[in-house]
Short mmCIF file of C-alpha atoms and ligand atoms in Angstrom, two decimals:
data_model
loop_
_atom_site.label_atom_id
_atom_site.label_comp_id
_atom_site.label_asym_id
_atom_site.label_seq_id
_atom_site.Cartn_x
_atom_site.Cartn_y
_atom_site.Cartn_z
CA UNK A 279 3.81 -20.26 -42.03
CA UNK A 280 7.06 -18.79 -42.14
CA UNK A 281 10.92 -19.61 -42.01
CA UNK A 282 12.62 -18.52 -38.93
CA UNK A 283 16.15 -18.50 -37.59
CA UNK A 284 17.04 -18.74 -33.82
CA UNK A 285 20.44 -17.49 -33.24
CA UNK A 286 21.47 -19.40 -30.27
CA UNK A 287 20.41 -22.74 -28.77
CA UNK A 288 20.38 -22.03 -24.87
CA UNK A 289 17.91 -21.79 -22.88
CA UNK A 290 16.25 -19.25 -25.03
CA UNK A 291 16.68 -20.35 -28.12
CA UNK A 292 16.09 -24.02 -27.58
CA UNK A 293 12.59 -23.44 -26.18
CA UNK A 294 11.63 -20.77 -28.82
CA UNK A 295 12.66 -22.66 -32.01
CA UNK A 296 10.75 -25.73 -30.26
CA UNK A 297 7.37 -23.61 -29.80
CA UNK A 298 7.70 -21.72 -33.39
CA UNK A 299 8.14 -25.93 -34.64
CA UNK A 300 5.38 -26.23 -32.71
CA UNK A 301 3.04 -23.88 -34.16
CA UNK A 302 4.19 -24.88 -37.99
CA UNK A 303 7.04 -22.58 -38.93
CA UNK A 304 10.03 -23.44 -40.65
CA UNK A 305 12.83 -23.29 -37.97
CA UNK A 306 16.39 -23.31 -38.43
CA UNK A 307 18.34 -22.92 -35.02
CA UNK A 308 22.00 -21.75 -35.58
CA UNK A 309 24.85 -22.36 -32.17
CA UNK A 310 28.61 -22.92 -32.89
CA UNK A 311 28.03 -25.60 -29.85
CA UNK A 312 29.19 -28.19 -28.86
CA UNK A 313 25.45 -27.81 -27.69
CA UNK A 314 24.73 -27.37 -24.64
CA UNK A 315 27.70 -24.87 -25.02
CA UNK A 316 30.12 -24.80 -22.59
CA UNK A 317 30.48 -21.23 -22.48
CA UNK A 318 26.36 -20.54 -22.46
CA UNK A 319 24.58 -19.20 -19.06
CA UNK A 320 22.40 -22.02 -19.80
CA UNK A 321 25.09 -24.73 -19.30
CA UNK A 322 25.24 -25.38 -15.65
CA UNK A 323 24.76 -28.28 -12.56
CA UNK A 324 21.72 -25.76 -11.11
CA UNK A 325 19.75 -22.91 -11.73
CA UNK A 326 17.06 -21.30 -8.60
CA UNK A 327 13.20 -22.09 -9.51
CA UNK A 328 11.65 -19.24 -7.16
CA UNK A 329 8.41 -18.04 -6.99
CA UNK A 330 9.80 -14.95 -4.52
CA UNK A 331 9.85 -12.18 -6.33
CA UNK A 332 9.54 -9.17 -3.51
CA UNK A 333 6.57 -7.17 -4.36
CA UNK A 334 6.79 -8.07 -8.24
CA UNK A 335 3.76 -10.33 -8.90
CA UNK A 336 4.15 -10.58 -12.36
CA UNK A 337 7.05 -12.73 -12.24
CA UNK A 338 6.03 -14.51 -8.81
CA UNK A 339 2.99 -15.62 -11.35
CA UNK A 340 5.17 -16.64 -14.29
CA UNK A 341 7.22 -18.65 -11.59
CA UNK A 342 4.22 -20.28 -10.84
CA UNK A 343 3.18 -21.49 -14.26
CA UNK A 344 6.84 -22.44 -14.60
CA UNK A 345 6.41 -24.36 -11.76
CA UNK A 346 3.43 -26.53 -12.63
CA UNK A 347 4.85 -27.17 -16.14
CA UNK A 348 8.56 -27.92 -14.79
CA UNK A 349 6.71 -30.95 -13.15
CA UNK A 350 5.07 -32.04 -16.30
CA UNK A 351 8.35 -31.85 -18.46
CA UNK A 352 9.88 -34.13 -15.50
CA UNK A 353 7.27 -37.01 -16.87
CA UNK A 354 7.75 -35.88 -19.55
CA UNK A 355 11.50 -36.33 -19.82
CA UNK A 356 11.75 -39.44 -17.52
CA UNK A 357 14.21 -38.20 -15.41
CA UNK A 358 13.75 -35.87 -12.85
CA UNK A 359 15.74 -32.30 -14.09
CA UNK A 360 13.33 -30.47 -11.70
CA UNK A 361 14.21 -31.22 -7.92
CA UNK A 362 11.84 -29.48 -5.82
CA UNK A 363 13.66 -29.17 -2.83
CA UNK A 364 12.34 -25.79 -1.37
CA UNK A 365 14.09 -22.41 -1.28
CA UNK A 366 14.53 -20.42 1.67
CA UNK A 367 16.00 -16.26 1.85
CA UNK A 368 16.84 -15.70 5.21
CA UNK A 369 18.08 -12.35 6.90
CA UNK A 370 20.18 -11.52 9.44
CA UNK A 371 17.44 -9.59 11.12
CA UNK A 372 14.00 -9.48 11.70
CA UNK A 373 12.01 -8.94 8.05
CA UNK A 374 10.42 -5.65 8.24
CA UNK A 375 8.16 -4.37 5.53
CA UNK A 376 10.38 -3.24 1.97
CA UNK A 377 12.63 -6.24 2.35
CA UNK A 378 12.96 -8.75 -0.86
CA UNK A 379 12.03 -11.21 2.02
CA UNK A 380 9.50 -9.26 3.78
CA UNK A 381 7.31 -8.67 0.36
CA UNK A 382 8.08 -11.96 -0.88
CA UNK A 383 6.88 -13.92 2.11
CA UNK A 384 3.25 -11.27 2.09
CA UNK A 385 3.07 -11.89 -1.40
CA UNK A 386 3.37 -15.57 -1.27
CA UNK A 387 0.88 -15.69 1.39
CA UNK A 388 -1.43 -13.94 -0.06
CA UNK A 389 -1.42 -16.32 -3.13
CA UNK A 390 -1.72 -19.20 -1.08
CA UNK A 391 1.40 -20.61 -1.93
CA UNK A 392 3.40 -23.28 0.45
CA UNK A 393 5.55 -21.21 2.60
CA UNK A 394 6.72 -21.31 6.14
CA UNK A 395 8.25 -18.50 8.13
CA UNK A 396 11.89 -19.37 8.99
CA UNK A 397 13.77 -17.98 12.32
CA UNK A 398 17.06 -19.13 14.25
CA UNK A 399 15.06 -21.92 16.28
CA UNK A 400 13.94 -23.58 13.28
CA UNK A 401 17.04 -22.86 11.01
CA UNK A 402 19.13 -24.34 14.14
CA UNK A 403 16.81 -27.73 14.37
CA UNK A 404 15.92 -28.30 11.00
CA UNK A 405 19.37 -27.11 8.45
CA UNK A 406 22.09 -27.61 11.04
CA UNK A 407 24.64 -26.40 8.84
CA UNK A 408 23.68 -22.94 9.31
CA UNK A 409 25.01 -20.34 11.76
CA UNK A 410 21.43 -19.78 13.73
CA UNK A 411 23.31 -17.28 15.52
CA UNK A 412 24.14 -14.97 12.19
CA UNK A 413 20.67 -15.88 10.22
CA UNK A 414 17.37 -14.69 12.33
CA UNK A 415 14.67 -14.84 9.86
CA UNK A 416 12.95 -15.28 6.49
CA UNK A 417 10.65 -17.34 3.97
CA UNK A 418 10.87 -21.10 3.41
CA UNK A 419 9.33 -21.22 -0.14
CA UNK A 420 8.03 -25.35 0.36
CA UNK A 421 6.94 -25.91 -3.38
CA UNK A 422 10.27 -24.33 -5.41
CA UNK A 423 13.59 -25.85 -5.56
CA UNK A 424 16.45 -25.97 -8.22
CA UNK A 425 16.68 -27.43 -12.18
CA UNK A 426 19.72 -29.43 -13.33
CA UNK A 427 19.76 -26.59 -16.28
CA UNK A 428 22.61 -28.41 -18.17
CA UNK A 429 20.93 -31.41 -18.79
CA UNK A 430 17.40 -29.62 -19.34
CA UNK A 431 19.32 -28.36 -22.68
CA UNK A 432 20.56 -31.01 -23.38
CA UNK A 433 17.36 -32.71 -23.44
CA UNK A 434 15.47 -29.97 -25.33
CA UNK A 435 18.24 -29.91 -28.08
CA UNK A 436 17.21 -33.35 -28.31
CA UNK A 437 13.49 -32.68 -28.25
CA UNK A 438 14.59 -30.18 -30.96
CA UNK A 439 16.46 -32.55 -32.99
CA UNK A 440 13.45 -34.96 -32.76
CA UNK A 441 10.75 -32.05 -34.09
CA UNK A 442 12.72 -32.16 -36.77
CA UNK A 443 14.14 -28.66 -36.29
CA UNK A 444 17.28 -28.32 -38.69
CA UNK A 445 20.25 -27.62 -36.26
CA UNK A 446 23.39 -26.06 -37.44
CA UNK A 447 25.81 -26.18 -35.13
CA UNK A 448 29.70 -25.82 -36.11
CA UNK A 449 28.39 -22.11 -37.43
CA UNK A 450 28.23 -19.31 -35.93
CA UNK A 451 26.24 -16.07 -36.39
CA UNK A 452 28.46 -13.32 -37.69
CA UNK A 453 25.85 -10.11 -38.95
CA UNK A 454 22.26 -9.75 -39.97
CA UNK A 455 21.57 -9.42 -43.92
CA UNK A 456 19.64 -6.01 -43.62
CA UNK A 457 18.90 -3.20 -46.31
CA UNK A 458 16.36 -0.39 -45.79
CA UNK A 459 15.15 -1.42 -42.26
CA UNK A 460 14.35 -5.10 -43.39
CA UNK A 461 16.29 -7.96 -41.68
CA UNK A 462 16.04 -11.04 -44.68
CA UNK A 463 18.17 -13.42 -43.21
CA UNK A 464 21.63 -13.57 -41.51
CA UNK A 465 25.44 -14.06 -42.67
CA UNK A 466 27.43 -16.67 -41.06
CA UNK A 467 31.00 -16.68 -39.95
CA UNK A 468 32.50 -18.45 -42.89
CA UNK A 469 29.80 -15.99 -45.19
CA UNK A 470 27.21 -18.77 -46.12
CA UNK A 471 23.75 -17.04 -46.16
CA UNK A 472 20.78 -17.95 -44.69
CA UNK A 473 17.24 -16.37 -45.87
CA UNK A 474 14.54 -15.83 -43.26
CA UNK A 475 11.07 -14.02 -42.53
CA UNK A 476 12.23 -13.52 -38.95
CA UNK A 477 15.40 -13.71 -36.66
CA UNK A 478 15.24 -14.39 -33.35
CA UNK A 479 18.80 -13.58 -31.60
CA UNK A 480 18.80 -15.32 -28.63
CA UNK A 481 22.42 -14.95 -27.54
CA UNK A 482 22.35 -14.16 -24.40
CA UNK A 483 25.54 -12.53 -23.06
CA UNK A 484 26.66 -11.95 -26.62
CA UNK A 485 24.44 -9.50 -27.42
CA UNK A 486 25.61 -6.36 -27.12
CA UNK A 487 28.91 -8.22 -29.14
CA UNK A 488 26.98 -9.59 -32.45
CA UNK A 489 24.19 -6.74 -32.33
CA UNK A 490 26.14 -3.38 -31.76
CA UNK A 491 23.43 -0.68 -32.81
CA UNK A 492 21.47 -2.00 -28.93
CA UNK A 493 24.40 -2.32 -26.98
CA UNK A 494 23.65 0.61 -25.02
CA UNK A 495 20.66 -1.84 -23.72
CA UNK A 496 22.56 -4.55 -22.42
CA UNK A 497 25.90 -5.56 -20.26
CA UNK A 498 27.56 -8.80 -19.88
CA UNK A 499 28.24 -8.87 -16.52
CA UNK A 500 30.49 -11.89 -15.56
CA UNK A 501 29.63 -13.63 -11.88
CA UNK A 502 31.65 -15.61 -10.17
CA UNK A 503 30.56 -19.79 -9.11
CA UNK A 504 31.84 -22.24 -6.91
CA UNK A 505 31.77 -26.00 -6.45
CA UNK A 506 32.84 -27.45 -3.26
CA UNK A 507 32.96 -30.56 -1.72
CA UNK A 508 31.93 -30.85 1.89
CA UNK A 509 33.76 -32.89 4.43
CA UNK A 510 30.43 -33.59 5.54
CA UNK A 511 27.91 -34.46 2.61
CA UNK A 512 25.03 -35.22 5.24
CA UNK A 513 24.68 -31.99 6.28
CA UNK A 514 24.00 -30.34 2.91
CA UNK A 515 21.49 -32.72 1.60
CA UNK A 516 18.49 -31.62 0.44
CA UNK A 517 16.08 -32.30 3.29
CA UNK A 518 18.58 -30.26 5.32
CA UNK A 519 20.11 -27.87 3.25
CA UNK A 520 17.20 -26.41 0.57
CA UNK A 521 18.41 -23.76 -1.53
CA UNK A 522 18.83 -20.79 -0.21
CA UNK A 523 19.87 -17.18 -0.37
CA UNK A 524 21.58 -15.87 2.61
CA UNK A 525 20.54 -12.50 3.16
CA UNK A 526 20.70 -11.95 -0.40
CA UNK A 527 19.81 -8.59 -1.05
CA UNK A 528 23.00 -7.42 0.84
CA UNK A 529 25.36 -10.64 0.68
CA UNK A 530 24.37 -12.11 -2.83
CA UNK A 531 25.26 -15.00 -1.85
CA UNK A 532 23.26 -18.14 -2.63
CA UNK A 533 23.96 -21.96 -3.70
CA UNK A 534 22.17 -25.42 -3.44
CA UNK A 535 22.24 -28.74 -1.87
CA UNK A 536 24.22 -31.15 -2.44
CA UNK A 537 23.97 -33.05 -6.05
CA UNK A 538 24.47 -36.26 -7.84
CA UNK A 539 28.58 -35.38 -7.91
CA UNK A 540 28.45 -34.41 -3.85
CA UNK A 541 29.23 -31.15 -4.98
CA UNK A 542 27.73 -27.58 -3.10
CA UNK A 543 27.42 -24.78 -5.99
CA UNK A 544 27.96 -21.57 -4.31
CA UNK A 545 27.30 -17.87 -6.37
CA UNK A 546 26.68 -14.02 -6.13
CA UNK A 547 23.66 -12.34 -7.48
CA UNK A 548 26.33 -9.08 -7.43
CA UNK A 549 26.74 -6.85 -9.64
CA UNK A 550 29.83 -8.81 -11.54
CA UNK A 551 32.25 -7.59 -13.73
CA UNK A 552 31.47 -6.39 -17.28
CA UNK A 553 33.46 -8.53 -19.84
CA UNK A 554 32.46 -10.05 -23.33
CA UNK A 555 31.76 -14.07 -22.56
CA UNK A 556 34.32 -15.17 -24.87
CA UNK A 557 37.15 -12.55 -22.95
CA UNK A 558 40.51 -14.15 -21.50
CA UNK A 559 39.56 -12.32 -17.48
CA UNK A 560 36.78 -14.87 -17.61
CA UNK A 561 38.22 -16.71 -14.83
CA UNK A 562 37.53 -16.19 -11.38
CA UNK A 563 39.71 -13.54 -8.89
CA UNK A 564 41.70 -14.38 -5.89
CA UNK A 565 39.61 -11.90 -4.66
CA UNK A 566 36.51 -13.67 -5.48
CA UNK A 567 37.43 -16.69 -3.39
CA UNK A 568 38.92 -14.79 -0.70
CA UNK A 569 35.13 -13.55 -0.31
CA UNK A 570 33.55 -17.08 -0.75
CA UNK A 571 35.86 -17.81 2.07
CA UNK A 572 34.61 -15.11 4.13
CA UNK A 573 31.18 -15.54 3.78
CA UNK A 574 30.88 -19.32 4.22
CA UNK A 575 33.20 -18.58 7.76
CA UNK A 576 30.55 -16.58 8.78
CA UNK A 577 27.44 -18.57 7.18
CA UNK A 578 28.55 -22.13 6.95
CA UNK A 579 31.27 -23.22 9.80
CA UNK A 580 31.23 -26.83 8.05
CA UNK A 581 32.18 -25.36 4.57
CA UNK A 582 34.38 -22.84 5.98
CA UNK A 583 37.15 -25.07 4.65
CA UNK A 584 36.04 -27.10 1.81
CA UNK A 585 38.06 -27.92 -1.25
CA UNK A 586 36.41 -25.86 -4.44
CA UNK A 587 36.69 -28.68 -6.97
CA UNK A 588 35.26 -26.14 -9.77
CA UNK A 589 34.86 -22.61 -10.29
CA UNK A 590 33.77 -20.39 -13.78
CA UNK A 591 32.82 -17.13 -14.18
CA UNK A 592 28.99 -17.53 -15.68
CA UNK A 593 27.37 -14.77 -17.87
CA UNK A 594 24.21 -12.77 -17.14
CA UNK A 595 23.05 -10.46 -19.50
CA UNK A 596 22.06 -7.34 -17.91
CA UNK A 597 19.61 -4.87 -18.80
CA UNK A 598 19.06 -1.35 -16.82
CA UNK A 599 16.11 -2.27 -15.06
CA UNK A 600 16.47 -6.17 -14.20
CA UNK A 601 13.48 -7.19 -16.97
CA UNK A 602 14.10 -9.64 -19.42
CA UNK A 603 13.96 -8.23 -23.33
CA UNK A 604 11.52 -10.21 -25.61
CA UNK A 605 10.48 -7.80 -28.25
CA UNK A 606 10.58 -6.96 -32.01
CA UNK A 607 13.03 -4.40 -33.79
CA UNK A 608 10.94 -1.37 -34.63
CA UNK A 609 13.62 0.01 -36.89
CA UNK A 610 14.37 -3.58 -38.30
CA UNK A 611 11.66 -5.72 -39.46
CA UNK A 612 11.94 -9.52 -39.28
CA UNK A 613 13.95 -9.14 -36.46
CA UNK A 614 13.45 -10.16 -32.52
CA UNK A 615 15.73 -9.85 -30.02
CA UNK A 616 15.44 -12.49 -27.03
CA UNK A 617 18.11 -11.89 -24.01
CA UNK A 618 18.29 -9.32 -21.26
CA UNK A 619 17.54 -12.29 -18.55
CA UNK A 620 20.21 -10.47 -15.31
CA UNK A 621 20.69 -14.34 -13.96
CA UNK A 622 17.82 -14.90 -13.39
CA UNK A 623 15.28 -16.25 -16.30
CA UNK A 624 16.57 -20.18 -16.60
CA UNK A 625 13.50 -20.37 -13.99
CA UNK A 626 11.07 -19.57 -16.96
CA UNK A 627 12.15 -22.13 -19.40
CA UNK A 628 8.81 -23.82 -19.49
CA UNK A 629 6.79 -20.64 -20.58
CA UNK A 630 9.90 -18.90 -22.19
CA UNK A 631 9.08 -20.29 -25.87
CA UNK A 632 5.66 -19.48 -25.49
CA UNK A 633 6.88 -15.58 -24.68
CA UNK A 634 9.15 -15.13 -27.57
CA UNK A 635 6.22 -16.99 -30.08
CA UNK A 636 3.85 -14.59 -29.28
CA UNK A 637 6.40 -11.59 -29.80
CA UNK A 638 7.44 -13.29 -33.37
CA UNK A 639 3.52 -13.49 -33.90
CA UNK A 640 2.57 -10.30 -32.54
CA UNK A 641 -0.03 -12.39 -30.29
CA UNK A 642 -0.91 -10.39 -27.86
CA UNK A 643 0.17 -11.22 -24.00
CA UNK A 644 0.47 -9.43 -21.00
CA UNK A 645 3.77 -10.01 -19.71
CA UNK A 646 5.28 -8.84 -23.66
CA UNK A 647 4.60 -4.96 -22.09
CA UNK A 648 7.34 -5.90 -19.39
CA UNK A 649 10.00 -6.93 -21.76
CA UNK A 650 9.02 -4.52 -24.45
CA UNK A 651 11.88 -2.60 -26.58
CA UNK A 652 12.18 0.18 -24.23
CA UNK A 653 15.42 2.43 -25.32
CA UNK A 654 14.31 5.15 -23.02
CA UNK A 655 14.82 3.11 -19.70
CA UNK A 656 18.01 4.60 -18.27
CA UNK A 657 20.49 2.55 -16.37
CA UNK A 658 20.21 1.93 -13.03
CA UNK A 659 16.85 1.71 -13.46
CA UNK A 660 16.06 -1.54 -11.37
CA UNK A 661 17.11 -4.89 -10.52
CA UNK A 662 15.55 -8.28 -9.75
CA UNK A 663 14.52 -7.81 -6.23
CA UNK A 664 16.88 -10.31 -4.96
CA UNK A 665 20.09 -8.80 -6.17
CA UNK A 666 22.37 -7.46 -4.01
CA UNK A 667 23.19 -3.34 -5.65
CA UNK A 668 25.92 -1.79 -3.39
CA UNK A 669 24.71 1.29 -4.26
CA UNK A 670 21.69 0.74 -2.72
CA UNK A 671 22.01 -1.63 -0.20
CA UNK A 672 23.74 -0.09 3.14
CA UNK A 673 25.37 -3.60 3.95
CA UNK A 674 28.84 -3.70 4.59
CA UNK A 675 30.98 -4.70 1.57
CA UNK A 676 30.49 -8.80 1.47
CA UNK A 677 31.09 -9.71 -2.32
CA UNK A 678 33.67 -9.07 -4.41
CA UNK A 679 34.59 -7.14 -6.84
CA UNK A 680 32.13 -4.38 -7.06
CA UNK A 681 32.87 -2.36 -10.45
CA UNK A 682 30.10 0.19 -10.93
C1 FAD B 687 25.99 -17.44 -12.49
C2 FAD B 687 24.58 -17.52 -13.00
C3 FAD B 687 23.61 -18.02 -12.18
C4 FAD B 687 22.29 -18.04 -12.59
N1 FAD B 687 21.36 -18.54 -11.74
C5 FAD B 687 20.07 -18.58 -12.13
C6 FAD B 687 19.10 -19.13 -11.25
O1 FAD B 687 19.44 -19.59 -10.15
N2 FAD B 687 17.80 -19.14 -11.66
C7 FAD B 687 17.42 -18.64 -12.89
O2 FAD B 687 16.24 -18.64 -13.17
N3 FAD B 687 18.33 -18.12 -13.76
C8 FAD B 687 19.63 -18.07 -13.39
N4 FAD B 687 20.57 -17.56 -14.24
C9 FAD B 687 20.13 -16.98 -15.52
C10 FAD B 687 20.06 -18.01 -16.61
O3 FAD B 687 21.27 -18.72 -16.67
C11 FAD B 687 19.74 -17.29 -17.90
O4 FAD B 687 18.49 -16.69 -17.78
C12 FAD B 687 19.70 -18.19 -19.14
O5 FAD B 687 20.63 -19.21 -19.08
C13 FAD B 687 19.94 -17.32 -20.37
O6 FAD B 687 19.83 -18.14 -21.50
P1 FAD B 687 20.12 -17.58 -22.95
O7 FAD B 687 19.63 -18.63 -23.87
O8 FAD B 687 19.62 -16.20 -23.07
O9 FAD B 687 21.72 -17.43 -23.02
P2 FAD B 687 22.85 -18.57 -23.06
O10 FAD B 687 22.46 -19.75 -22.28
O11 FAD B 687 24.12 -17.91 -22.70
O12 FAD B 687 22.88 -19.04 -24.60
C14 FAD B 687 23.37 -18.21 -25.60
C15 FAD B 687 23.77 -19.10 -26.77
O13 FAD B 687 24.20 -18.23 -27.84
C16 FAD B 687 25.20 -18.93 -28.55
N5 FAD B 687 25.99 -18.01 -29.38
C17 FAD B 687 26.92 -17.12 -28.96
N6 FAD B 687 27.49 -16.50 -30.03
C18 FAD B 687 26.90 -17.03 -31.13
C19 FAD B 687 27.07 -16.82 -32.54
N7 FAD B 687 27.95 -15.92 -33.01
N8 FAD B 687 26.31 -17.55 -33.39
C20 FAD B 687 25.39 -18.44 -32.92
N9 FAD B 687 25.17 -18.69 -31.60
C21 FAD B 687 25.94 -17.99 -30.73
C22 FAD B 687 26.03 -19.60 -27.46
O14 FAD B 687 26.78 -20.66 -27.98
C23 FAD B 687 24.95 -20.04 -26.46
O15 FAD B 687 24.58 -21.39 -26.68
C24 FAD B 687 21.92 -17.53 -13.87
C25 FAD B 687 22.92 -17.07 -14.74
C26 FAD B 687 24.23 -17.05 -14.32
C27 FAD B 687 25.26 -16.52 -15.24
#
């Protein structure tokens, strides 16, 4: 067995280190925390569990795995992290064939999965807090919801703690200890050394920061989130208010029901602003809420006016074509890189350890080829189906700050 190091302990990390523990290696798991850290991706009220993927079967099957297995960890942590609540995309006109929702819906069909089709008669009777008039149709995914990804850290960290996984937090991860295309351990910020067979960096955002020769891969693209409080907390509970994304593809916007605080999160799948996480602009724009503003006027009369009680700007770490990167160094043996998720892998958690095992291992598995090192993929090369591109959507500017 060998002696690994996972840089990072979000939702990454945590789940790797757990499955290498798991299959008898030596695993040291290195986060400055406090863990789960306040500044990680990870660390949040909610994160989307879809299995809509558009035409892209390969994740709408991981997102089913995930699905059955975020169940099981709900026994198994005794709480219930995992609401499923349903998700719904809706459009403000009829799907036709090419949409996210249009090849979602076909695709979810086709599997068999739960799924109703939505339009403004239904939207009107059933989630009154929507504008029927604006929203005309799209996919009610039945058997999805949302996962309280803050406290699923937290309660992996723990799991990890309890493995006996040794945890050093209070350090943080300042350059590999490489010679001749062999990675043999890593330095730490206040130069302690730590000796390894493999390094997993699982950093999320702060990759193309702490690894510089790949960050022509990657982007740290800062998104803006919101927290209101309704005046009218009945309308956006669960049973009439599932998650949603509101003609996503050309709005961005999505959000959730109502949680435990009586707090609405609000976001934009947009393209974001590139920043490092740890930069001072990591705040949220006037322009940013000016948009919220404008898009809950014309989505959600009720929250037209709410109070935002929080806001952050949360990190996704882009790649050029949308895919997650799970993959070994070819130049640099002993290491693996684990990141790339573009907002939208916390979904995955329950098969993400599994992933980045079998690319330590080299065990073979399918979905590996997907998130392979691939230098050659130029950017612009692709997005998650549900994010809104300006450049290729021909929807009237709705989000804010569009940089590219
Ligand atoms: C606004 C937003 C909304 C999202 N919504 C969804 C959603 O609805 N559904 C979904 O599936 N996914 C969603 N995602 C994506 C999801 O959050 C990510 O896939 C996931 O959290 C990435 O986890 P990570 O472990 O790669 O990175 P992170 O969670 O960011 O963890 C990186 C860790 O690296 C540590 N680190 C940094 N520097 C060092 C160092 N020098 N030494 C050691 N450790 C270090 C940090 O402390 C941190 O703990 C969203 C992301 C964002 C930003």
């Amino acid at each position: 067995m060998a002696k690994i190091i996972v840089v990072g302990a979000g939702i990454n990390g945590v789940t790797a280190a757990i499955e290498l523990k798991t299959r008898g290696h030596n695993v040291v798991l290195v986060d400055p925390g406090p863990l789960p850290h306040p500044l990680a991706a990870s660390t949040d009220i909610s994160k989307a569990v879809r299995r809509a993927y558009g035409a892209d079967e390969d994740y709408t099957a991981l997102a089913d795995r995930s699905i059955k297995l975020w169940r099981k960890w709900n026994e198994e942590f005794g709480q219930e992290l995992y609401h499923e609540v349903g998700v719904m995309f809706v459009r403000q006109r009829e799907m036709k064939p090419g949409d996210f929702e249009h090849e979602s819906f076909k695709v979810l069909q086709t599997r068999g999965h739960k799924i109703e089709r939505m339009n403004s008669a239904q939207l009107w009777k059933r989630f009154p807090a929507w504008d029927p008039e604006v929203y005309r149709d799209g996919v009610l995914e039945l058997e999805a919801g949302y996962a309280e990804s803050g406290r699923v850290v937290a309660a992996l960290v723990a799991r990890a703690r309890s493995l006996g996984i040794e945890l050093s937090d209070g350090v943080r991860f300042s350059r590999l200890n490489e010679t001749g295309g062999r990675v043999s351990g890593i330095v730490l910020d206040d130069r302690q050394r730590i000796a390894a067979d493999f390094v997993v960096m699982a950093v999320g955002a702060w990759t193309p920061y702490l690894l510089p020769f790949i960050k022509n891969f990657f982007r740290a693209n800062g998104q803006a989130v919101f927290h209101l409080k309704p005046r009218h907390p009945e309308l956006f509970a669960a049973e009439r208010f599932p998650v949603f994304g509101a003609d996503i593809t050309t709005t961005g916007y999505y959000g959730f029901p109502i949680n435990r605080d009586g707090v609405v999160k609000i976001a934009n799948h947009g393209p974001g602003r590139e920043m490092s996480p740890e930069s001072t602009k990591r705040a949220v724009t006037s322009e940013d809420e000016k948009n919220l503003r404008e898009f809950l006027a014309s989505t959600f009369p009720a929250l037209a006016d709410a109070p935002i009680v929080y806001s952050r700007v949360c990190m996704y770490c882009d790649t050029h074509d949308g895919h997650f990167w799970i993959a070994r160094d070819p130049d640099r043996k002993g290491l693996v890189v684990a990141a790339g998720d573009c907002g939208h892998g916390f979904k995955f958690a329950p098969v993400l350890g599994e992933i980045i095992a079998d690319a330590v291992e080299e065990k073979p598995n399918p979905i590996l080829q997907k998130f392979r090192w691939r230098p050659e993929v130029r950017v612009g090369s692709g997005n998650d189906a549900a994010r809104f591109n300006p450049k290729t959507s021909n929807a009237q500017r709705r989000t804010p700050n569009v940089e590219i």
